[in-house]
Amino acid sequence: MYWYGKIHLHKLVVFFDLLLLVFVYTCFAYVDKTLESDLSDTLGIGLCKSYWIYFFIGYLVRKYDLAKLLDKYNSIFSIAILSYLPLFYAYENGIFVRFCQIVPLTAIIVLFYLFRARKHVFSFMDRLLGDIGRCTLDIYIYHYFLLRIINLRFIDGWLRQTSNYFFETILFVCIAVMVCVLCMMIGKVLRKSQIVDKIVYGNFK
């Protein structure tokens, strides 16, 4: 009876977690559709809607220790790595647009698996990525404002004419690294202000 009640409670908690995921996403989608496009872009509502799913998935992975599933079931990694290119091709050709969140999710699973496989390796690159990982909150907060400065629409339009995926990958990796470094620098400067540290980061110690 005790274990039945515990399992039932666990299922109920999972249900409410998934309900929260859908509810918040629906709220972001409604606000994004209701507000004028300029105001919605300024407030970052569209980005909140896009990133909420991945943020919450990360929360669920941490809460329920789902990362162990990658160690136990290698098939998850295999399915993700084999399906990424077909899904990406389908998305680029307008076949998979409505469920486009699945495409980066497969890439996230692949990268997460590769980094997890290297958790006992301490090379320069691993230490650098570890430093970036400890500043993810800064990247979450400030990358939107930096991307607003960079004219990515112009770059995207130019790359669509070239159709050079290799060059596109190299270029966007360089932009991503540059933005991450700038976000980390901004975060380190702003954290020196006690008021900003309390308001933005919630450090009320």
Coordinates of C-alpha atoms in Angstrom, one line a residue:
M1 CA 0.0 0.0 0.0
Y2 CA 2.9 2.3 0.9
W3 CA 4.7 1.7 -2.5
Y4 CA 1.4 2.1 -4.4
G5 CA 0.8 5.5 -2.8
K6 CA 4.4 6.6 -3.5
I7 CA 4.2 5.6 -7.2
H8 CA 0.8 7.3 -7.5
L9 CA 2.2 10.5 -5.9
H10 CA 5.2 10.4 -8.3
K11 CA 2.9 10.1 -11.3
L12 CA 0.9 13.0 -10.0
V13 CA 4.0 15.2 -9.7
V14 CA 5.1 14.3 -13.2
F15 CA 1.7 15.1 -14.5
F16 CA 1.7 18.6 -12.9
D17 CA 5.2 19.2 -14.2
L18 CA 4.0 18.5 -17.7
L19 CA 0.9 20.6 -17.2
L20 CA 3.1 23.5 -16.1
L21 CA 5.2 23.0 -19.3
V22 CA 2.2 23.2 -21.5
F23 CA 0.5 26.1 -19.5
V24 CA 3.5 28.4 -19.6
Y25 CA 4.2 27.7 -23.2
T26 CA 0.6 28.4 -24.1
C27 CA 0.7 31.7 -22.1
F28 CA 3.9 32.8 -24.0
A29 CA 2.3 31.8 -27.3
Y30 CA -0.9 33.8 -26.5
V31 CA 1.0 36.9 -25.5
D32 CA 3.3 36.7 -28.5
K33 CA 0.3 36.5 -30.8
T34 CA -1.7 39.2 -29.0
L35 CA 1.0 41.9 -28.7
E36 CA 2.2 43.9 -31.6
S37 CA 5.2 42.3 -33.2
D38 CA 7.6 45.2 -32.4
L39 CA 6.6 45.2 -28.7
S40 CA 6.7 41.4 -28.5
D41 CA 10.2 41.4 -30.1
T42 CA 11.4 44.1 -27.7
L43 CA 10.2 42.1 -24.6
G44 CA 11.6 38.9 -26.1
I45 CA 8.3 37.0 -25.8
G46 CA 8.9 35.0 -28.9
L47 CA 12.3 33.9 -27.6
C48 CA 10.8 33.0 -24.2
K49 CA 8.3 30.9 -26.0
S50 CA 11.0 29.2 -28.1
Y51 CA 13.4 28.6 -25.3
W52 CA 10.9 27.6 -22.6
I53 CA 10.6 24.0 -23.8
Y54 CA 14.3 23.4 -23.7
F55 CA 14.7 25.2 -20.3
F56 CA 12.0 23.1 -18.8
I57 CA 13.3 19.9 -20.3
G58 CA 16.7 20.7 -18.6
Y59 CA 14.8 21.2 -15.3
L60 CA 13.1 17.8 -15.7
V61 CA 16.4 16.1 -16.6
R62 CA 17.9 17.5 -13.4
K63 CA 14.9 16.8 -11.2
Y64 CA 14.3 13.2 -12.2
D65 CA 18.0 12.4 -13.0
L66 CA 17.1 11.5 -16.5
A67 CA 20.7 11.8 -17.7
K68 CA 21.3 8.3 -16.5
L69 CA 19.0 7.1 -19.3
L70 CA 21.7 8.0 -21.8
D71 CA 24.1 5.8 -19.9
K72 CA 21.6 2.9 -19.8
Y73 CA 20.1 3.2 -23.2
N74 CA 22.6 4.0 -26.0
S75 CA 19.8 3.7 -28.5
I76 CA 18.6 7.2 -27.4
F77 CA 21.9 8.7 -28.6
S78 CA 21.8 6.5 -31.8
I79 CA 18.3 7.7 -32.7
A80 CA 19.2 11.3 -32.1
I81 CA 22.3 11.3 -34.2
L82 CA 20.7 9.4 -37.1
S83 CA 17.6 11.5 -37.2
Y84 CA 19.2 14.9 -36.9
L85 CA 20.2 15.4 -40.6
P86 CA 16.9 14.0 -42.1
L87 CA 14.9 16.2 -39.7
F88 CA 17.1 19.2 -40.4
Y89 CA 16.7 18.7 -44.2
A90 CA 12.9 18.3 -43.8
Y91 CA 12.7 21.5 -41.7
E92 CA 14.8 23.5 -44.3
N93 CA 12.4 22.4 -47.0
G94 CA 9.3 23.4 -45.0
I95 CA 8.1 19.9 -44.2
F96 CA 8.7 19.9 -40.5
V97 CA 8.1 23.5 -39.5
R98 CA 5.3 23.0 -37.0
F99 CA 7.4 20.6 -34.9
C100 CA 10.7 22.4 -35.4
Q101 CA 11.6 22.1 -31.7
I102 CA 12.4 18.4 -32.3
V103 CA 15.3 19.3 -34.6
P104 CA 17.5 21.1 -32.0
L105 CA 16.4 18.7 -29.4
T106 CA 18.1 15.8 -31.2
A107 CA 21.3 18.0 -31.4
I108 CA 21.1 18.7 -27.7
I109 CA 20.8 15.0 -26.9
V110 CA 23.9 14.3 -29.0
L111 CA 26.0 17.1 -27.5
F112 CA 24.8 16.2 -24.0
Y113 CA 25.8 12.5 -24.5
L114 CA 29.3 13.5 -25.9
F115 CA 30.0 15.9 -23.0
R116 CA 28.7 13.3 -20.5
A117 CA 31.1 10.8 -22.0
R118 CA 34.0 13.2 -21.3
K119 CA 33.1 14.1 -17.7
H120 CA 36.3 12.6 -16.4
V121 CA 38.5 14.3 -19.1
F122 CA 40.1 17.6 -18.1
S123 CA 41.7 19.1 -21.2
F124 CA 41.9 22.8 -21.9
M125 CA 38.7 22.7 -24.0
D126 CA 36.9 20.8 -21.3
R127 CA 37.9 23.4 -18.7
L128 CA 36.9 26.2 -21.1
L129 CA 33.5 24.7 -21.7
G130 CA 33.1 24.2 -17.9
D131 CA 33.7 27.9 -17.4
I132 CA 31.1 28.7 -20.0
G133 CA 28.7 26.2 -18.3
R134 CA 29.1 28.0 -15.0
C135 CA 28.0 31.3 -16.6
T136 CA 24.9 30.0 -18.4
L137 CA 22.6 32.3 -16.5
D138 CA 24.6 35.3 -17.9
I139 CA 24.3 33.9 -21.4
Y140 CA 20.5 33.3 -20.9
I141 CA 20.0 36.9 -19.8
Y142 CA 22.2 38.9 -22.1
H143 CA 22.5 37.0 -25.3
Y144 CA 19.1 38.4 -26.6
F145 CA 20.3 42.0 -26.3
L146 CA 23.5 41.2 -28.1
L147 CA 21.8 39.3 -30.9
R148 CA 19.5 42.3 -31.4
I149 CA 22.6 44.4 -32.2
I150 CA 23.9 41.8 -34.7
N151 CA 22.0 41.8 -38.0
L152 CA 21.5 38.1 -38.2
R153 CA 18.6 38.4 -40.7
F154 CA 21.0 39.9 -43.2
I155 CA 23.5 37.1 -42.5
D156 CA 20.7 34.5 -42.8
G157 CA 19.5 35.9 -46.1
W158 CA 23.0 35.9 -47.5
L159 CA 23.7 32.3 -46.4
R160 CA 20.5 31.0 -47.9
Q161 CA 21.7 32.2 -51.3
T162 CA 25.1 30.4 -50.9
S163 CA 23.6 27.1 -49.4
N164 CA 27.0 26.3 -47.9
Y165 CA 26.2 24.5 -44.7
F166 CA 29.8 23.9 -43.7
F167 CA 30.6 27.7 -43.9
E168 CA 27.3 28.4 -42.2
T169 CA 28.2 26.1 -39.3
I170 CA 31.7 27.7 -38.9
L171 CA 30.3 31.2 -39.0
F172 CA 27.5 30.6 -36.5
V173 CA 29.9 28.8 -34.1
C174 CA 32.2 31.8 -34.2
I175 CA 29.3 34.2 -33.5
A176 CA 28.0 31.9 -30.7
V177 CA 31.4 31.9 -29.0
M178 CA 31.8 35.6 -29.4
V179 CA 28.3 36.2 -27.9
C180 CA 29.0 33.8 -25.0
V181 CA 32.3 35.5 -24.1
L182 CA 30.7 39.0 -24.2
C183 CA 27.8 37.7 -22.0
M184 CA 30.3 36.4 -19.5
M185 CA 32.2 39.7 -19.4
I186 CA 28.9 41.6 -19.0
G187 CA 27.9 39.3 -16.2
K188 CA 31.2 39.7 -14.3
V189 CA 31.0 43.5 -14.5
L190 CA 27.4 43.7 -13.4
R191 CA 27.8 41.3 -10.6
K192 CA 30.2 43.8 -9.0
S193 CA 27.1 45.9 -8.3
Q194 CA 25.4 44.7 -5.1
I195 CA 22.0 46.1 -6.3
V196 CA 22.2 44.5 -9.7
D197 CA 23.4 41.2 -8.1
K198 CA 20.3 41.1 -5.9
I199 CA 17.8 42.2 -8.5
V200 CA 19.0 40.3 -11.5
Y201 CA 20.6 37.2 -9.9
G202 CA 18.6 37.0 -6.7
N203 CA 21.7 36.9 -4.4
F204 CA 20.2 38.3 -1.2
K205 CA 22.8 36.9 1.1

